Amino acid sequence: MNPFTHNSPAAAPKAPSVLCRSLATLIRVLPLVAISLLLALGSAGCSKKSDDVIKVGEFASLTGKEATFGTSSHEGTLLAIEELNATGGVLGKKIELITEDNLSKAGESGTVVTKLIDRDGVVAILGEVASSRSLEAAPICQRSQIPMISPSSTNPKVTETGDYIFRVCFIDPFQGTVMANFASKTLKAKKVAVFTDVKSDYSKGLAKYFKEGFTEAGGEISAELDFNGGDKDFKAQLTAIKTAAPDAVFVPGYYTDVALICIQAKQLGLNVPLFGGDGWESDDLIKIGKEAVEGNYFSTHYHPEVSSPKSKQFVEAYKKRFKNQDGSPKAPDAMAALGYDSAIILAEAMKRAGTTEGAKVRDALAAMKDFEGATGKTNINEKRDATKPAVILQVKGGVFKYVETISP
Amino acid sequence: MQLGAKRWLIAAVLVAFGVSALSGYFNRYYLGIAIDVGISIILAVSLNLINGHTGQFSLGHAGFMAVGGFTAAKLTLELTPSVPAAAQPALFVGAMLAGGLVAALAGLAVGLPSLRLKGDYLAIVTLGFGEIIRVIFQTSPAFGAATGLTGIPKFTTLFWTWSAAALTVYVVASLVNSTYGRGFLCVHDDEVAAAAMGINPTRYKVTAFVTGAFFAGMAGALYAHHKQVLKPDGFDFMKSIDVVVMVILGGMGNTVGVILAAILLTVLPELLRGFADYRMIVYSLLIIGLMLLRPQGLFNLRRRESRSAAAN
Amino acid sequence: MDWLQQLINGLAQGSIYALIALGYTMVYGVLRFINFAHSDVLMLGAFAAFFLAPVVGTILPPQSYLGAFIIVIVSAAICAAIGILIERLAYRPLRNRPKLTVLITAIGVSLLIEFTCQHNAVFGARTRPFPRLIPEHNFHLGNIVIANHDVLVPIVTAALLALLWLVVQRTKIGMAMRAVAFNPQAAALMGVNINRVISFTFGLGSALAAIAGILYAMRAPGIEPLMGIQPGLRAFIAAVLGGIGNLPGAALGGLLLGLLETFAGGIPGISNYRDGIAFAILIFILLFRPAGLLGEVKTEKV
């Protein structure tokens, strides 16, 4: 019995006459469908404009495979909006944050951002962590002349979309170069292996700029291997890396994968330092990786040890507001801090512009200099990217220890 | 019959044109969803030719969609700067056809070797082909590797989408309903008997695959110029499953039902947006519930089929 | 001696695929449909162990083999119950409906489990650190390092395969399973309680999935609600590769797939095609042996 060509009454063959009848039915149904669709479309442009609140839209990956990053970023943004509203809001009005989930799925962000702009009538858009999904939303915001601030999309292409698209984090070329300098100068590595997540444009971008920077600094890339984000078994590639005998391994990935890579590297006796980018930063890296991540390095946007009172204040407020599943206070990661900054910088721009009008807010954002946020000072440059220093951290004794700051 | 179908095709194109002409007045959110619906209809109806009418089981429709989308997007990205604005719709149609044709070639490549396989084996091989296609796009720098293609011009309009959807329905319905097309149903019913009757099952299966893939490729092209961003990740096997669910929910081989299911399954997640984190739980419960209560498909209208078939 | 290390890596990985594939293939053998929710049962198994470990840790010293054994057995029992429940609620009402209906229901069940578990009130989407169940040792053979997990996995798989073989071939319920697989109607006429046999099959398959999930989590100690999808898909391929419905075939398919993937993964420039390689090999083999490596070729009778 073949399950897919099963001959039961329900999946029975259709006689041609049936098709004829089907089509006839469709002709009868069609006007109905068309009318209902027209009605839906017609209920169109009448999105209510309420004057007592400022509507800000946020799109984030709250469920799906990248839910952890989206949730962190969303919590940071949420905290910022709550704090702003507690102190009287912006321009005398409260801010209403409308958050939409894109399920971490490609193709979804465009729809939700269109909804936020055209149905909910938001005046600005905040989001997303993943560059690929920010790239879906950017053309829509640009066309609607609605300012969009991405908290942590580091791919250069995002802000290249147009002059309404901003970000509050540094970009991949900078971070890649920083790590290349760190590898050659601080780690004094001559041969480095690169282990890239082929599914992630973030990882590929970082790997590319690292390789360029490191070979320029006179280093040698001794092995290049790839994994797919979400893999659990990395031993095949790590064995090949071990054979190449590098002085260090660059792993530009996200912490969930990185923790497992560190564990399996130790199991295989690959005892050289591993290092990576801001995707590493999360308490979960240590919780999952335990002693296997000890001694490894990564670059990120800020560290409480070196940062301003503003960022300490943020860490305290965040810990108070959000709890882990076991009830303990949740420590913010870089995504949360950047999510927070994206919201307060938007509020500041609205204050400076004195209006929520897209073009004026855009101008205020473009002129933003030395803005003090949770991640330190943010300067928006002519490419609408933030130029800010990167800090290098090391995992030591189960916590992230500050190593050095590298300025652009 | 032919007249009816043709009349329908013309009516649908006219409606699409009329609505499209007014689209400036519409909320772009609803407009976007209307385009999503059109794309879903193309995908579901074309998969219905393979899975429903011909009785094969393909799990690789997203792969064909990816081939069409990437081909068309690459073409428009390369050519748009050198084409005057007036000729751009022509470029888009050309790119759409090219996307469809390349996808059809991929369909041929999948159809030919998988002829020897049946049922689960065919399902897994088509799934495999779909995944291989995704991996190829994910690793080829020409198509932007993991980033995919960005900055694709926004050519897709309601008119193009609904016209393409109408064309798909027309072609699939006419094909299946033609003298030639009875062969699909024969292959579906009993391959051995079909062969004994002088119908070449191989030829019909390949025809179904190639035609289905062509329209999936067109859908991919429309999708690419609608979302303006293409990422290989978006064409994993969950996307194929989405289309398969539409076909089964509508009732295998039931064109009207499949169209309605495509509409429902595209609009439903949007309607459930208010439930935020319960949305996908509700969606999966709905699938299970519908299968338990209406396994013949939600919109199966063929209740008296045996009698009417006898009457004919 | 790179290849020897890769051989060990591949055997361990392949054994896990094999273990999952056994569950797929067993359910297919009896019911003729692909239980898509199998990979989610695997995830539930890992989570069961995750929550059980601290409980067992209060009674027994942590990281004891006895404690690990108890955790595995209890998790397997929980998952067996879940598997039986899924069959009872979602699949049994569809027993005599077209198999495609059941397949879609299975996809629905799989989505339901995944999205429910991702909800913050359940497990949440976050990756959780999986506790260490047994002490970790590494054996060094020259340049080669063998983790005790990597030795354990193939041994457990081999033992379970042998056990399963005994159950199917030597026990009464096993004979009933074979009877139902051969011809359900005839089996029912001979007095076999089909519902009981199918429940048993589901329970057994789900228990195997739970064990596989725990072994999988031991090798890669980060667990999340979507962790089952990838190994599930690979195991599904492995089952088809070996000839679906065939127990030794599933084991063989799993091992082959694990080895091929590992060897391919270790080659720079090819490692990025790793996802596609499994499928490419599958297609290649099916073109020459359409019923899988150990599957029987059935000629269709008119």
PDB file of N, CA and C in Angstrom, chain C residues 197-252:
ATOM      1  N   VAL C 197      -1.053  -2.947  19.809  1.00  0.00           N
ATOM      2  CA  VAL C 197       0.231  -3.102  19.121  1.00  0.00           C
ATOM      3  C   VAL C 197       0.749  -1.735  18.666  1.00  0.00           C
ATOM      4  N   ILE C 198      -0.172  -0.928  18.145  1.00  0.00           N
ATOM      5  CA  ILE C 198       0.263   0.380  17.649  1.00  0.00           C
ATOM      6  C   ILE C 198       0.695   1.274  18.809  1.00  0.00           C
ATOM      7  N   SER C 199      -0.055   1.246  19.905  1.00  0.00           N
ATOM      8  CA  SER C 199       0.348   2.014  21.086  1.00  0.00           C
ATOM      9  C   SER C 199       1.733   1.589  21.545  1.00  0.00           C
ATOM     10  N   PHE C 200       1.944   0.276  21.568  1.00  0.00           N
ATOM     11  CA  PHE C 200       3.228  -0.241  22.002  1.00  0.00           C
ATOM     12  C   PHE C 200       4.341   0.256  21.084  1.00  0.00           C
ATOM     13  N   THR C 201       4.076   0.208  19.781  1.00  0.00           N
ATOM     14  CA  THR C 201       5.083   0.656  18.822  1.00  0.00           C
ATOM     15  C   THR C 201       5.432   2.121  19.050  1.00  0.00           C
ATOM     16  N   PHE C 202       4.394   2.929  19.217  1.00  0.00           N
ATOM     17  CA  PHE C 202       4.633   4.355  19.458  1.00  0.00           C
ATOM     18  C   PHE C 202       5.410   4.573  20.739  1.00  0.00           C
ATOM     19  N   GLY C 203       5.019   3.848  21.784  1.00  0.00           N
ATOM     20  CA  GLY C 203       5.708   3.983  23.056  1.00  0.00           C
ATOM     21  C   GLY C 203       7.178   3.632  22.916  1.00  0.00           C
ATOM     22  N   LEU C 204       7.443   2.514  22.247  1.00  0.00           N
ATOM     23  CA  LEU C 204       8.817   2.054  22.071  1.00  0.00           C
ATOM     24  C   LEU C 204       9.624   3.060  21.255  1.00  0.00           C
ATOM     25  N   GLY C 205       9.020   3.514  20.146  1.00  0.00           N
ATOM     26  CA  GLY C 205       9.708   4.477  19.284  1.00  0.00           C
ATOM     27  C   GLY C 205      10.008   5.765  20.028  1.00  0.00           C
ATOM     28  N   SER C 206       9.042   6.240  20.819  1.00  0.00           N
ATOM     29  CA  SER C 206       9.233   7.493  21.543  1.00  0.00           C
ATOM     30  C   SER C 206      10.279   7.332  22.640  1.00  0.00           C
ATOM     31  N   ALA C 207      10.320   6.166  23.275  1.00  0.00           N
ATOM     32  CA  ALA C 207      11.347   5.917  24.289  1.00  0.00           C
ATOM     33  C   ALA C 207      12.723   5.979  23.652  1.00  0.00           C
ATOM     34  N   LEU C 208      12.844   5.380  22.454  1.00  0.00           N
ATOM     35  CA  LEU C 208      14.127   5.430  21.744  1.00  0.00           C
ATOM     36  C   LEU C 208      14.490   6.875  21.420  1.00  0.00           C
ATOM     37  N   ALA C 209      13.481   7.643  20.998  1.00  0.00           N
ATOM     38  CA  ALA C 209      13.741   9.051  20.671  1.00  0.00           C
ATOM     39  C   ALA C 209      14.235   9.790  21.901  1.00  0.00           C
ATOM     40  N   ALA C 210      13.614   9.498  23.063  1.00  0.00           N
ATOM     41  CA  ALA C 210      14.028  10.175  24.291  1.00  0.00           C
ATOM     42  C   ALA C 210      15.485   9.843  24.613  1.00  0.00           C
ATOM     43  N   ILE C 211      15.838   8.570  24.492  1.00  0.00           N
ATOM     44  CA  ILE C 211      17.226   8.186  24.779  1.00  0.00           C
ATOM     45  C   ILE C 211      18.173   8.882  23.813  1.00  0.00           C
ATOM     46  N   ALA C 212      17.774   8.898  22.534  1.00  0.00           N
ATOM     47  CA  ALA C 212      18.606   9.581  21.535  1.00  0.00           C
ATOM     48  C   ALA C 212      18.744  11.054  21.885  1.00  0.00           C
ATOM     49  N   GLY C 213      17.637  11.659  22.327  1.00  0.00           N
ATOM     50  CA  GLY C 213      17.672  13.076  22.676  1.00  0.00           C
ATOM     51  C   GLY C 213      18.638  13.347  23.809  1.00  0.00           C
ATOM     52  N   ILE C 214      18.643  12.454  24.799  1.00  0.00           N
ATOM     53  CA  ILE C 214      19.539  12.659  25.940  1.00  0.00           C
ATOM     54  C   ILE C 214      20.994  12.489  25.509  1.00  0.00           C
ATOM     55  N   LEU C 215      21.249  11.461  24.704  1.00  0.00           N
ATOM     56  CA  LEU C 215      22.623  11.256  24.226  1.00  0.00           C
ATOM     57  C   LEU C 215      23.080  12.456  23.400  1.00  0.00           C
ATOM     58  N   TYR C 216      22.159  12.940  22.579  1.00  0.00           N
ATOM     59  CA  TYR C 216      22.444  14.093  21.726  1.00  0.00           C
ATOM     60  C   TYR C 216      22.790  15.309  22.594  1.00  0.00           C
ATOM     61  N   ALA C 217      21.987  15.502  23.651  1.00  0.00           N
ATOM     62  CA  ALA C 217      22.207  16.644  24.538  1.00  0.00           C
ATOM     63  C   ALA C 217      23.491  16.469  25.344  1.00  0.00           C
ATOM     64  N   MET C 218      23.890  15.235  25.595  1.00  0.00           N
ATOM     65  CA  MET C 218      25.136  15.020  26.333  1.00  0.00           C
ATOM     66  C   MET C 218      26.340  15.426  25.493  1.00  0.00           C
ATOM     67  N   ARG C 219      26.257  15.168  24.185  1.00  0.00           N
ATOM     68  CA  ARG C 219      27.375  15.542  23.307  1.00  0.00           C
ATOM     69  C   ARG C 219      27.383  17.046  23.054  1.00  0.00           C
ATOM     70  N   ALA C 220      26.201  17.648  22.977  1.00  0.00           N
ATOM     71  CA  ALA C 220      26.110  19.087  22.724  1.00  0.00           C
ATOM     72  C   ALA C 220      25.184  19.685  23.764  1.00  0.00           C
ATOM     73  N   PRO C 221      25.728  20.048  24.936  1.00  0.00           N
ATOM     74  CA  PRO C 221      24.877  20.343  26.085  1.00  0.00           C
ATOM     75  C   PRO C 221      24.172  21.697  26.054  1.00  0.00           C
ATOM     76  N   GLY C 222      23.502  22.000  24.978  1.00  0.00           N
ATOM     77  CA  GLY C 222      22.639  23.181  24.942  1.00  0.00           C
ATOM     78  C   GLY C 222      21.323  22.737  24.341  1.00  0.00           C
ATOM     79  N   ILE C 223      20.226  22.848  25.093  1.00  0.00           N
ATOM     80  CA  ILE C 223      18.964  22.326  24.561  1.00  0.00           C
ATOM     81  C   ILE C 223      17.948  23.445  24.418  1.00  0.00           C
ATOM     82  N   GLU C 224      17.150  23.356  23.339  1.00  0.00           N
ATOM     83  CA  GLU C 224      16.106  24.344  23.075  1.00  0.00           C
ATOM     84  C   GLU C 224      14.974  23.648  22.331  1.00  0.00           C
ATOM     85  N   PRO C 225      13.801  24.270  22.281  1.00  0.00           N
ATOM     86  CA  PRO C 225      12.638  23.573  21.722  1.00  0.00           C
ATOM     87  C   PRO C 225      12.765  23.160  20.260  1.00  0.00           C
ATOM     88  N   LEU C 226      13.678  23.756  19.514  1.00  0.00           N
ATOM     89  CA  LEU C 226      13.789  23.377  18.108  1.00  0.00           C
ATOM     90  C   LEU C 226      14.965  22.436  17.858  1.00  0.00           C
ATOM     91  N   MET C 227      15.569  21.934  18.935  1.00  0.00           N
ATOM     92  CA  MET C 227      16.781  21.134  18.774  1.00  0.00           C
ATOM     93  C   MET C 227      16.550  19.834  18.020  1.00  0.00           C
ATOM     94  N   GLY C 228      15.305  19.368  17.978  1.00  0.00           N
ATOM     95  CA  GLY C 228      15.044  18.073  17.355  1.00  0.00           C
ATOM     96  C   GLY C 228      14.961  18.116  15.844  1.00  0.00           C
ATOM     97  N   ILE C 229      14.732  19.304  15.291  1.00  0.00           N
ATOM     98  CA  ILE C 229      14.427  19.382  13.862  1.00  0.00           C
ATOM     99  C   ILE C 229      15.561  18.832  13.010  1.00  0.00           C
ATOM    100  N   GLN C 230      16.784  19.327  13.283  1.00  0.00           N
ATOM    101  CA  GLN C 230      17.902  18.916  12.432  1.00  0.00           C
ATOM    102  C   GLN C 230      18.232  17.432  12.529  1.00  0.00           C
ATOM    103  N   PRO C 231      18.473  16.901  13.733  1.00  0.00           N
ATOM    104  CA  PRO C 231      18.751  15.460  13.783  1.00  0.00           C
ATOM    105  C   PRO C 231      17.556  14.652  13.301  1.00  0.00           C
ATOM    106  N   GLY C 232      16.352  15.178  13.526  1.00  0.00           N
ATOM    107  CA  GLY C 232      15.159  14.466  13.077  1.00  0.00           C
ATOM    108  C   GLY C 232      15.137  14.317  11.571  1.00  0.00           C
ATOM    109  N   LEU C 233      15.469  15.410  10.896  1.00  0.00           N
ATOM    110  CA  LEU C 233      15.475  15.383   9.437  1.00  0.00           C
ATOM    111  C   LEU C 233      16.546  14.420   8.927  1.00  0.00           C
ATOM    112  N   ARG C 234      17.720  14.486   9.563  1.00  0.00           N
ATOM    113  CA  ARG C 234      18.808  13.593   9.140  1.00  0.00           C
ATOM    114  C   ARG C 234      18.428  12.135   9.373  1.00  0.00           C
ATOM    115  N   ALA C 235      17.784  11.886  10.513  1.00  0.00           N
ATOM    116  CA  ALA C 235      17.419  10.517  10.834  1.00  0.00           C
ATOM    117  C   ALA C 235      16.354  10.014   9.864  1.00  0.00           C
ATOM    118  N   PHE C 236      15.469  10.910   9.477  1.00  0.00           N
ATOM    119  CA  PHE C 236      14.453  10.586   8.493  1.00  0.00           C
ATOM    120  C   PHE C 236      15.140  10.157   7.189  1.00  0.00           C
ATOM    121  N   ILE C 237      16.146  10.932   6.773  1.00  0.00           N
ATOM    122  CA  ILE C 237      16.918  10.571   5.581  1.00  0.00           C
ATOM    123  C   ILE C 237      17.568   9.206   5.789  1.00  0.00           C
ATOM    124  N   ALA C 238      18.135   9.033   6.976  1.00  0.00           N
ATOM    125  CA  ALA C 238      18.824   7.776   7.258  1.00  0.00           C
ATOM    126  C   ALA C 238      17.860   6.607   7.137  1.00  0.00           C
ATOM    127  N   ALA C 239      16.644   6.790   7.643  1.00  0.00           N
ATOM    128  CA  ALA C 239      15.661   5.715   7.595  1.00  0.00           C
ATOM    129  C   ALA C 239      15.307   5.377   6.155  1.00  0.00           C
ATOM    130  N   VAL C 240      15.130   6.402   5.328  1.00  0.00           N
ATOM    131  CA  VAL C 240      14.805   6.153   3.917  1.00  0.00           C
ATOM    132  C   VAL C 240      16.004   5.534   3.216  1.00  0.00           C
ATOM    133  N   LEU C 241      17.182   6.035   3.569  1.00  0.00           N
ATOM    134  CA  LEU C 241      18.415   5.523   2.975  1.00  0.00           C
ATOM    135  C   LEU C 241      18.540   4.025   3.205  1.00  0.00           C
ATOM    136  N   GLY C 242      18.257   3.604   4.415  1.00  0.00           N
ATOM    137  CA  GLY C 242      18.406   2.197   4.744  1.00  0.00           C
ATOM    138  C   GLY C 242      17.239   1.355   4.241  1.00  0.00           C
ATOM    139  N   GLY C 243      16.184   1.994   3.817  1.00  0.00           N
ATOM    140  CA  GLY C 243      14.987   1.267   3.408  1.00  0.00           C
ATOM    141  C   GLY C 243      13.980   1.397   4.523  1.00  0.00           C
ATOM    142  N   ILE C 244      13.028   2.300   4.347  1.00  0.00           N
ATOM    143  CA  ILE C 244      12.166   2.620   5.481  1.00  0.00           C
ATOM    144  C   ILE C 244      11.306   1.417   5.870  1.00  0.00           C
ATOM    145  N   GLY C 245      11.173   1.207   7.151  1.00  0.00           N
ATOM    146  CA  GLY C 245      10.461   0.039   7.653  1.00  0.00           C
ATOM    147  C   GLY C 245      11.405  -1.089   8.035  1.00  0.00           C
ATOM    148  N   ASN C 246      12.677  -0.905   7.756  1.00  0.00           N
ATOM    149  CA  ASN C 246      13.655  -1.962   7.982  1.00  0.00           C
ATOM    150  C   ASN C 246      14.606  -1.557   9.119  1.00  0.00           C
ATOM    151  N   LEU C 247      14.585  -2.302  10.236  1.00  0.00           N
ATOM    152  CA  LEU C 247      15.362  -1.898  11.420  1.00  0.00           C
ATOM    153  C   LEU C 247      16.876  -1.839  11.192  1.00  0.00           C
ATOM    154  N   PRO C 248      17.503  -2.942  10.733  1.00  0.00           N
ATOM    155  CA  PRO C 248      18.945  -2.841  10.494  1.00  0.00           C
ATOM    156  C   PRO C 248      19.265  -1.781   9.448  1.00  0.00           C
ATOM    157  N   GLY C 249      18.351  -1.596   8.507  1.00  0.00           N
ATOM    158  CA  GLY C 249      18.548  -0.574   7.472  1.00  0.00           C
ATOM    159  C   GLY C 249      18.661   0.806   8.085  1.00  0.00           C
ATOM    160  N   ALA C 250      17.788   1.093   9.059  1.00  0.00           N
ATOM    161  CA  ALA C 250      17.816   2.406   9.706  1.00  0.00           C
ATOM    162  C   ALA C 250      19.141   2.620  10.413  1.00  0.00           C
ATOM    163  N   ALA C 251      19.616   1.571  11.104  1.00  0.00           N
ATOM    164  CA  ALA C 251      20.884   1.685  11.814  1.00  0.00           C
ATOM    165  C   ALA C 251      22.016   1.920  10.829  1.00  0.00           C
ATOM    166  N   LEU C 252      22.007   1.150   9.759  1.00  0.00           N
ATOM    167  CA  LEU C 252      23.045   1.286   8.735  1.00  0.00           C
ATOM    168  C   LEU C 252      22.991   2.678   8.110  1.00  0.00           C
TER     169      LEU C 252
END
